Coordinates of C-alpha atoms in Angstrom, one line a residue:
Chain A
X1 CA 70.2 -18.8 -39.1
X2 CA 67.9 -18.8 -36.1
X3 CA 68.9 -20.5 -32.8
X4 CA 67.5 -23.5 -31.0
X5 CA 65.1 -21.9 -28.9
X6 CA 64.4 -19.7 -31.5
X7 CA 63.5 -22.9 -33.9
X8 CA 61.7 -24.6 -31.0
X9 CA 59.7 -21.9 -30.4
X10 CA 58.4 -21.0 -33.8
X11 CA 57.7 -25.2 -34.5
X12 CA 55.1 -25.2 -31.0
X13 CA 53.3 -21.5 -31.8
X14 CA 53.0 -23.3 -35.1
X15 CA 50.9 -26.2 -32.9
X16 CA 49.5 -24.3 -30.4
X17 CA 47.8 -21.1 -32.9
X18 CA 46.5 -25.1 -34.2
X19 CA 45.3 -26.4 -31.2
X20 CA 47.2 -29.9 -32.2
X21 CA 49.0 -30.3 -29.0
X22 CA 46.3 -32.8 -28.0
X23 CA 47.0 -34.7 -30.4
X24 CA 51.0 -34.9 -29.9
X25 CA 51.1 -38.0 -27.7
X26 CA 55.1 -39.5 -27.6
X27 CA 53.5 -42.9 -29.7
X28 CA 52.2 -40.7 -32.3
X29 CA 54.8 -38.3 -32.4
X30 CA 57.2 -41.1 -33.1
X31 CA 54.4 -42.7 -35.4
X32 CA 55.2 -39.1 -37.2
X33 CA 58.7 -39.0 -37.2
X34 CA 59.1 -42.8 -39.0
X35 CA 56.4 -41.8 -41.5
X36 CA 58.7 -38.0 -42.4
X37 CA 61.5 -40.8 -42.6
X38 CA 60.1 -43.4 -45.0
X39 CA 58.6 -40.2 -47.4
X40 CA 63.0 -38.5 -47.4
X41 CA 63.9 -42.7 -47.9
X42 CA 61.4 -42.5 -50.8
X43 CA 63.3 -40.1 -52.4
X44 CA 65.5 -43.1 -53.2
X45 CA 64.3 -45.9 -54.5
X46 CA 64.7 -47.6 -57.3
X47 CA 67.7 -45.3 -57.4
X48 CA 70.5 -47.5 -57.3
X49 CA 73.3 -46.2 -55.6
X50 CA 72.7 -43.0 -56.1
X51 CA 75.3 -40.7 -55.4
X52 CA 73.7 -37.4 -57.7
X53 CA 71.6 -35.8 -55.0
X54 CA 71.2 -32.4 -57.8
X55 CA 68.0 -33.3 -59.3
X56 CA 66.6 -33.7 -55.6
X57 CA 67.8 -31.4 -53.7
X58 CA 64.2 -29.5 -53.0
X59 CA 62.3 -32.9 -52.4
X60 CA 65.5 -33.8 -49.8
X61 CA 65.9 -30.4 -47.8
X62 CA 61.7 -30.4 -47.5
X63 CA 60.8 -34.5 -46.3
X64 CA 64.4 -34.0 -43.8
X65 CA 62.8 -30.6 -43.0
X66 CA 58.8 -32.4 -41.5
X67 CA 61.8 -35.1 -39.6
X68 CA 63.4 -31.9 -37.8
X69 CA 60.0 -30.7 -37.1
X70 CA 58.4 -33.8 -35.3
X71 CA 61.5 -34.3 -33.4
X72 CA 61.8 -31.1 -32.4
X73 CA 57.8 -31.4 -31.3
X74 CA 58.3 -34.8 -29.6
X75 CA 61.7 -33.2 -27.7
X76 CA 58.3 -30.1 -26.7
X77 CA 56.6 -32.9 -25.5
X78 CA 58.8 -35.5 -23.9
X79 CA 60.4 -32.4 -22.4
X80 CA 64.4 -33.3 -23.6
X81 CA 66.3 -30.1 -24.8
X82 CA 67.7 -31.0 -28.4
X83 CA 71.1 -29.4 -27.9
X84 CA 71.3 -31.8 -24.4
X85 CA 70.4 -34.9 -25.7
X86 CA 72.8 -34.7 -29.1
X87 CA 75.8 -33.6 -26.9
X88 CA 75.0 -36.8 -24.7
X89 CA 74.9 -39.5 -27.8
X90 CA 77.7 -38.3 -29.0
X91 CA 79.6 -38.6 -26.0
X92 CA 78.6 -42.1 -26.0
X93 CA 78.7 -43.3 -29.8
X94 CA 82.3 -42.0 -29.3
X95 CA 82.9 -44.3 -26.1
X96 CA 81.1 -46.8 -28.4
X97 CA 83.5 -46.6 -31.1
X98 CA 87.0 -45.8 -30.1
X99 CA 88.9 -43.7 -33.1
X100 CA 91.3 -46.7 -33.3
X101 CA 89.2 -49.6 -33.7
X102 CA 86.3 -47.5 -36.0
X103 CA 88.7 -46.2 -38.1
X104 CA 87.2 -46.1 -41.6
X105 CA 85.3 -49.2 -41.2
X106 CA 81.5 -48.8 -41.2
X107 CA 80.8 -52.3 -39.1
X108 CA 78.4 -51.7 -35.5
X109 CA 79.5 -51.4 -32.4
X110 CA 78.9 -54.9 -31.6
X111 CA 81.3 -56.8 -33.9
X112 CA 84.1 -53.9 -33.4
X113 CA 87.4 -55.8 -32.7
Chain B
X1 CA 73.5 -24.9 -24.3
X2 CA 75.3 -25.2 -28.3
X3 CA 74.1 -23.3 -31.0
X4 CA 73.5 -25.2 -34.7
X5 CA 77.1 -24.3 -36.1
X6 CA 78.3 -26.6 -33.3
X7 CA 76.3 -28.8 -32.9
X8 CA 76.9 -29.7 -36.9
X9 CA 80.6 -29.1 -36.1
X10 CA 81.2 -31.8 -33.5
X11 CA 78.4 -34.4 -35.2
X12 CA 81.2 -34.2 -38.3
X13 CA 84.1 -34.6 -36.4
X14 CA 83.0 -37.8 -34.7
X15 CA 81.9 -39.0 -38.4
X16 CA 85.8 -37.9 -40.1
X17 CA 87.8 -38.2 -37.0
X18 CA 86.2 -42.1 -38.1
X19 CA 87.5 -41.0 -41.8
X20 CA 82.8 -42.6 -42.7
X21 CA 82.5 -40.4 -44.9
X22 CA 83.4 -42.9 -47.6
X23 CA 79.4 -44.3 -46.9
X24 CA 77.4 -41.7 -46.3
X25 CA 75.5 -41.7 -49.5
X26 CA 72.3 -39.8 -49.2
X27 CA 71.1 -43.4 -49.7
X28 CA 72.1 -45.1 -46.6
X29 CA 71.6 -41.7 -44.8
X30 CA 68.2 -40.9 -45.7
X31 CA 68.7 -45.8 -44.7
X32 CA 69.8 -44.6 -41.5
X33 CA 66.8 -42.3 -40.6
X34 CA 64.4 -44.5 -41.3
X35 CA 66.8 -47.1 -39.9
X36 CA 67.0 -45.2 -36.0
X37 CA 63.4 -43.6 -36.2
X38 CA 62.1 -47.6 -36.2
X39 CA 63.7 -47.9 -33.5
X40 CA 62.5 -44.5 -31.2
X41 CA 59.1 -45.9 -32.5
X42 CA 60.4 -49.4 -30.9
X43 CA 59.1 -48.2 -27.7
X44 CA 56.2 -47.5 -28.1
X45 CA 55.0 -51.2 -29.6
X46 CA 52.5 -52.7 -27.9
X47 CA 52.1 -49.9 -25.7
X48 CA 48.6 -48.9 -25.9
X49 CA 47.9 -45.2 -25.7
X50 CA 51.1 -44.5 -24.2
X51 CA 50.7 -40.8 -22.6
X52 CA 53.4 -41.8 -19.5
X53 CA 56.5 -42.1 -20.7
X54 CA 58.5 -40.7 -17.4
X55 CA 60.1 -44.7 -17.3
X56 CA 60.7 -44.4 -21.0
X57 CA 62.7 -40.8 -21.5
X58 CA 66.6 -42.6 -20.9
X59 CA 65.1 -44.3 -23.9
X60 CA 63.5 -41.8 -26.0
X61 CA 65.7 -39.2 -25.8
X62 CA 68.8 -41.4 -27.2
X63 CA 67.1 -42.2 -30.1
X64 CA 65.8 -39.4 -30.8
X65 CA 69.4 -38.1 -31.2
X66 CA 70.6 -40.1 -32.8
X67 CA 67.9 -39.6 -35.5
X68 CA 69.2 -35.8 -34.8
X69 CA 72.3 -37.6 -35.6
X70 CA 71.6 -38.6 -38.1
X71 CA 69.7 -36.1 -39.9
X72 CA 72.7 -33.6 -39.0
X73 CA 75.0 -35.7 -41.1
X74 CA 72.2 -36.2 -44.2
X75 CA 72.4 -31.8 -43.8
X76 CA 75.7 -31.6 -43.7
X77 CA 76.1 -34.4 -47.0
X78 CA 74.1 -32.5 -49.5
X79 CA 74.6 -29.1 -48.4
X80 CA 71.4 -27.8 -46.7
X81 CA 71.4 -25.3 -43.8
X82 CA 68.7 -26.9 -41.0
X83 CA 67.8 -23.6 -39.4
X84 CA 67.4 -21.9 -43.1
X85 CA 64.2 -25.8 -44.6
X86 CA 62.9 -26.0 -40.6
X87 CA 62.1 -21.8 -41.4
X88 CA 61.3 -22.5 -45.1
X89 CA 59.2 -25.5 -44.6
X90 CA 57.0 -24.1 -41.5
X91 CA 56.5 -21.5 -43.9
X92 CA 54.9 -24.0 -46.1
X93 CA 53.0 -25.4 -43.1
X94 CA 51.4 -22.1 -42.5
X95 CA 49.7 -21.8 -46.3
X96 CA 48.9 -25.5 -46.0
X97 CA 46.9 -25.9 -42.7
X98 CA 45.7 -22.0 -42.0
X99 CA 44.1 -21.8 -38.3
X100 CA 41.0 -20.8 -39.5
X101 CA 40.7 -24.4 -41.6
X102 CA 42.6 -26.6 -39.3
X103 CA 42.1 -25.0 -35.2
X104 CA 41.4 -28.3 -33.2
X105 CA 41.5 -30.7 -36.7
X106 CA 43.7 -33.9 -37.2
X107 CA 43.3 -33.5 -40.7
X108 CA 45.8 -34.6 -43.5
X109 CA 45.7 -30.5 -45.8
X110 CA 44.6 -32.4 -48.5
X111 CA 40.9 -33.6 -46.5
X112 CA 40.8 -29.7 -44.4
X113 CA 37.6 -28.3 -46.1
Chain C
X1 CA 55.1 -77.2 -48.6
X2 CA 52.3 -76.0 -46.5
X3 CA 49.2 -74.3 -48.1
X4 CA 47.8 -70.5 -46.8
X5 CA 45.1 -71.7 -44.3
X6 CA 47.6 -73.7 -43.0
X7 CA 50.1 -71.1 -42.3
X8 CA 47.4 -69.2 -41.0
X9 CA 46.8 -71.2 -38.6
X10 CA 50.4 -71.7 -37.4
X11 CA 50.6 -68.7 -36.8
X12 CA 47.3 -67.5 -34.6
X13 CA 47.0 -70.6 -32.7
X14 CA 51.3 -68.8 -31.6
X15 CA 49.4 -66.2 -30.7
X16 CA 46.4 -67.6 -29.3
X17 CA 48.2 -70.1 -27.1
X18 CA 50.3 -67.0 -25.7
X19 CA 47.0 -65.1 -24.9
X20 CA 48.7 -62.5 -27.2
X21 CA 45.3 -61.2 -28.9
X22 CA 44.3 -59.1 -26.8
X23 CA 47.6 -57.2 -27.4
X24 CA 47.3 -56.5 -31.1
X25 CA 45.2 -54.0 -32.2
X26 CA 45.4 -53.2 -36.0
X27 CA 47.4 -50.0 -34.7
X28 CA 50.0 -52.2 -32.9
X29 CA 50.4 -54.3 -35.7
X30 CA 51.4 -51.5 -38.5
X31 CA 53.9 -50.4 -35.8
X32 CA 55.4 -54.6 -35.6
X33 CA 55.3 -54.7 -39.5
X34 CA 57.0 -51.2 -39.7
X35 CA 59.7 -52.7 -36.9
X36 CA 60.3 -55.8 -38.6
X37 CA 60.7 -54.1 -42.4
X38 CA 63.7 -52.3 -40.2
X39 CA 65.1 -54.9 -39.4
X40 CA 65.3 -56.8 -43.2
X41 CA 66.0 -52.9 -44.9
X42 CA 69.3 -52.7 -41.5
X43 CA 70.5 -55.9 -43.4
X44 CA 71.6 -53.0 -46.4
X45 CA 72.5 -50.5 -44.6
X46 CA 75.2 -49.3 -45.6
X47 CA 75.9 -51.9 -47.8
X48 CA 76.5 -49.9 -51.6
X49 CA 74.7 -51.2 -54.5
X50 CA 74.8 -54.5 -52.4
X51 CA 73.8 -57.2 -55.6
X52 CA 75.3 -59.8 -53.5
X53 CA 72.9 -61.8 -50.5
X54 CA 74.1 -64.8 -50.5
X55 CA 76.0 -64.2 -47.0
X56 CA 73.3 -62.4 -45.8
X57 CA 71.1 -64.9 -46.4
X58 CA 69.7 -66.3 -43.5
X59 CA 69.8 -62.5 -42.1
X60 CA 67.0 -62.2 -44.4
X61 CA 65.1 -65.2 -43.9
X62 CA 64.3 -64.7 -40.8
X63 CA 63.1 -60.9 -41.0
X64 CA 61.2 -61.6 -43.9
X65 CA 59.2 -64.0 -41.7
X66 CA 59.0 -61.8 -39.2
X67 CA 57.6 -59.1 -41.5
X68 CA 54.7 -61.8 -43.1
X69 CA 54.2 -63.5 -39.8
X70 CA 52.8 -59.8 -38.1
X71 CA 51.4 -60.4 -42.0
X72 CA 49.2 -62.7 -41.5
X73 CA 48.2 -61.5 -37.6
X74 CA 47.0 -58.2 -39.1
X75 CA 44.7 -60.0 -41.8
X76 CA 43.3 -61.9 -38.8
X77 CA 42.4 -59.5 -37.2
X78 CA 41.4 -57.8 -39.7
X79 CA 38.8 -60.7 -41.4
X80 CA 40.8 -59.8 -44.5
X81 CA 41.9 -63.2 -46.8
X82 CA 45.2 -62.5 -48.0
X83 CA 44.9 -64.5 -51.3
X84 CA 42.6 -62.4 -51.9
X85 CA 43.5 -58.9 -51.0
X86 CA 47.0 -59.5 -53.1
X87 CA 45.1 -60.9 -56.7
X88 CA 42.8 -57.4 -56.0
X89 CA 45.5 -55.6 -55.3
X90 CA 47.7 -57.4 -58.6
X91 CA 44.7 -56.2 -60.9
X92 CA 45.0 -52.8 -59.0
X93 CA 48.5 -52.2 -60.1
X94 CA 47.6 -53.5 -63.9
X95 CA 45.4 -51.2 -64.7
X96 CA 47.5 -48.6 -63.3
X97 CA 50.5 -49.6 -65.2
X98 CA 49.4 -51.0 -68.2
X99 CA 52.5 -53.0 -69.8
X100 CA 52.6 -50.0 -72.7
X101 CA 53.4 -47.4 -70.2
X102 CA 55.4 -49.8 -67.8
X103 CA 57.6 -51.8 -69.6
X104 CA 61.0 -51.4 -68.2
X105 CA 60.2 -47.8 -66.3
X106 CA 60.8 -47.1 -62.9
X107 CA 58.7 -43.9 -62.6
X108 CA 55.5 -44.1 -60.2
X109 CA 52.1 -44.9 -62.2
X110 CA 51.5 -40.6 -61.4
X111 CA 54.9 -39.7 -63.8
X112 CA 53.5 -42.2 -66.5
X113 CA 52.8 -41.1 -69.8
Chain D
X1 CA 41.6 -68.4 -53.0
X2 CA 45.0 -69.0 -54.4
X3 CA 47.3 -71.5 -53.7
X4 CA 51.5 -69.7 -52.8
X5 CA 52.5 -71.0 -55.6
X6 CA 49.5 -69.7 -57.7
X7 CA 50.4 -65.8 -56.3
X8 CA 54.0 -66.3 -57.0
X9 CA 53.4 -66.9 -60.2
X10 CA 51.1 -64.1 -60.9
X11 CA 53.2 -61.3 -58.9
X12 CA 56.1 -62.2 -60.3
X13 CA 53.6 -62.1 -64.1
X14 CA 53.4 -58.4 -62.8
X15 CA 57.0 -58.0 -62.8
X16 CA 58.3 -59.6 -65.6
X17 CA 55.7 -58.4 -68.3
X18 CA 56.7 -54.9 -67.4
X19 CA 60.2 -56.4 -67.5
X20 CA 61.1 -54.5 -64.0
X21 CA 63.4 -57.4 -63.0
X22 CA 66.1 -55.5 -63.5
X23 CA 65.2 -52.7 -61.2
X24 CA 64.5 -55.0 -58.0
X25 CA 67.7 -55.5 -56.2
X26 CA 67.6 -57.1 -52.7
X27 CA 68.3 -53.5 -51.3
X28 CA 65.8 -51.2 -53.4
X29 CA 63.7 -54.1 -52.0
X30 CA 64.1 -54.3 -48.4
X31 CA 63.3 -50.1 -49.1
X32 CA 59.9 -50.8 -50.7
X33 CA 59.0 -52.7 -48.3
X34 CA 59.8 -50.4 -45.7
X35 CA 57.4 -47.5 -46.9
X36 CA 54.9 -49.7 -47.7
X37 CA 54.7 -50.4 -43.9
X38 CA 54.5 -47.2 -43.5
X39 CA 51.8 -45.9 -45.8
X40 CA 49.9 -49.0 -43.8
X41 CA 51.0 -47.7 -40.7
X42 CA 49.8 -43.6 -42.2
X43 CA 46.2 -45.7 -42.0
X44 CA 46.7 -44.9 -37.4
X45 CA 48.2 -41.3 -37.6
X46 CA 46.5 -40.0 -34.9
X47 CA 44.3 -42.6 -34.2
X48 CA 44.9 -42.7 -30.1
X49 CA 44.7 -45.9 -29.7
X50 CA 42.1 -47.1 -32.6
X51 CA 40.6 -50.6 -32.3
X52 CA 37.8 -50.0 -34.5
X53 CA 38.7 -50.8 -37.8
X54 CA 35.6 -50.6 -39.9
X55 CA 36.0 -47.5 -41.1
X56 CA 39.9 -48.2 -41.8
X57 CA 38.8 -51.9 -43.3
X58 CA 39.8 -50.9 -47.5
X59 CA 42.6 -49.0 -47.0
X60 CA 44.0 -51.3 -45.0
X61 CA 43.5 -54.3 -47.7
X62 CA 45.0 -52.3 -50.1
X63 CA 48.5 -51.3 -47.7
X64 CA 48.7 -55.0 -46.5
X65 CA 48.3 -56.4 -49.8
X66 CA 51.0 -54.1 -51.2
X67 CA 53.5 -55.5 -48.6
X68 CA 52.8 -58.9 -49.3
X69 CA 53.8 -59.2 -52.3
X70 CA 56.8 -57.2 -51.6
X71 CA 57.8 -59.9 -49.5
X72 CA 56.7 -62.2 -52.3
X73 CA 58.8 -60.3 -54.3
X74 CA 61.7 -60.0 -52.2
X75 CA 61.3 -64.5 -51.2
X76 CA 61.7 -64.2 -55.4
X77 CA 64.6 -62.3 -55.9
X78 CA 66.7 -64.2 -52.7
X79 CA 65.9 -67.6 -53.6
X80 CA 63.3 -67.9 -50.3
X81 CA 60.5 -70.5 -50.4
X82 CA 57.5 -67.9 -48.5
X83 CA 55.8 -71.7 -46.4
X84 CA 59.3 -73.2 -45.5
X85 CA 60.5 -69.6 -44.1
X86 CA 57.9 -69.0 -41.8
X87 CA 57.3 -72.6 -40.5
X88 CA 61.1 -72.3 -39.1
X89 CA 60.8 -68.7 -38.2
X90 CA 57.7 -69.9 -35.9
X91 CA 59.6 -72.9 -35.0
X92 CA 62.7 -70.8 -33.6
X93 CA 59.7 -67.8 -32.2
X94 CA 57.8 -71.4 -30.3
X95 CA 61.6 -71.8 -28.7
X96 CA 62.7 -68.6 -28.0
X97 CA 58.5 -67.9 -26.3
X98 CA 58.0 -70.9 -23.9
X99 CA 54.0 -70.9 -23.4
X100 CA 55.3 -70.6 -19.4
X101 CA 57.3 -68.2 -19.6
X102 CA 55.1 -66.0 -22.1
X103 CA 52.2 -66.2 -21.9
X104 CA 50.1 -63.4 -21.3
X105 CA 52.4 -60.9 -21.0
X106 CA 53.8 -58.8 -24.7
X107 CA 57.6 -58.3 -23.3
X108 CA 60.8 -59.2 -25.6
X109 CA 62.1 -62.9 -24.6
X110 CA 65.1 -60.9 -23.4
X111 CA 62.8 -59.8 -21.3
X112 CA 61.2 -62.4 -20.0
X113 CA 62.2 -64.1 -16.4

């Protein structure tokens, strides 16, 4: 299994070998993340509740990887450390959703009492 | 800096302490990834070409982390290894976009000659 | 009930009274349509199969209207007639999805036999 | 040019001739609107500021029509009158964005002073 710095290296090398950084404005990367997220979502269109994913695993794998790769490219261009921003955001989420209020509820934090 | 298994542990603990796994169907997680991607994209609405991101870094940091956290939750529920699927997809992309054809071009692989 | 030309007039007057056309590049309007579509989708996050919409009608009403208003703004900027493009696309869809093949099936046209 | 009731009739007939209403939960229609919005947005990926749309008009036409058709299907299923909800939302937007405050500014209403 590769580490985050190794994966970031693989992702940015792929880009740089093709001389693609010139296209990677944060705005166009944000668009790309949205488009890949839509391709992931498309797998579930017309699927009802869709708890069974076995038949769709290969497609999910591919589209989820695309979202993650573009997230890596955004992190690189903006100068963010993926591990650090996840850790920071989880700390914020813990404050927004205290266990005793959020336990077993899917409400948005603004709706929690 | 945390490793991927440590981050996955943090992400799934956050979910399990709140008993939220019951809500996390792949379909609803795919919706959530799309919604967070839209919040990231919103930062760039009406921004023209937007090459300067300094003033927006904190907001990008937060929304990008949200996309990544939901990607981690999807990987967990579907049973995918994040490092592995990125590595596999990059290999596929290398085949789709050979350096000699794709160099300096933003075309989709289906449009490359 | 207003007609399409009356609604288009209302939508573009709203924009022009505020001198907003300067911001309305097709790209930023496409982003805006996506963002409003995400707000509409958010109503259904964590909702399971969600066949009951009564409690959500007011929110759906608002977000669906936002999508439609931005579609009107895009049509105006690009110079498209809303009625005409819908009629044309329905004709294309009828050809792609012949009744005898598509009846009762949610498959994409590329998967219909 | 067709009227809104005529277009709604065309859109719902297309659906009913194929017996597709069974798939059209509000949730899946909201997903579909998002996916079509993403296809519209894809036209502008990697396009920089993209003020010139001539070469892309045919593609925009098609994808914008798809968004509108799904909006019509959502309005039908939820029981909303398209003309009425647009008129109502424009009235709300006029209140949120008074001309004297919003003139020439792309700020969100919550940021207007």
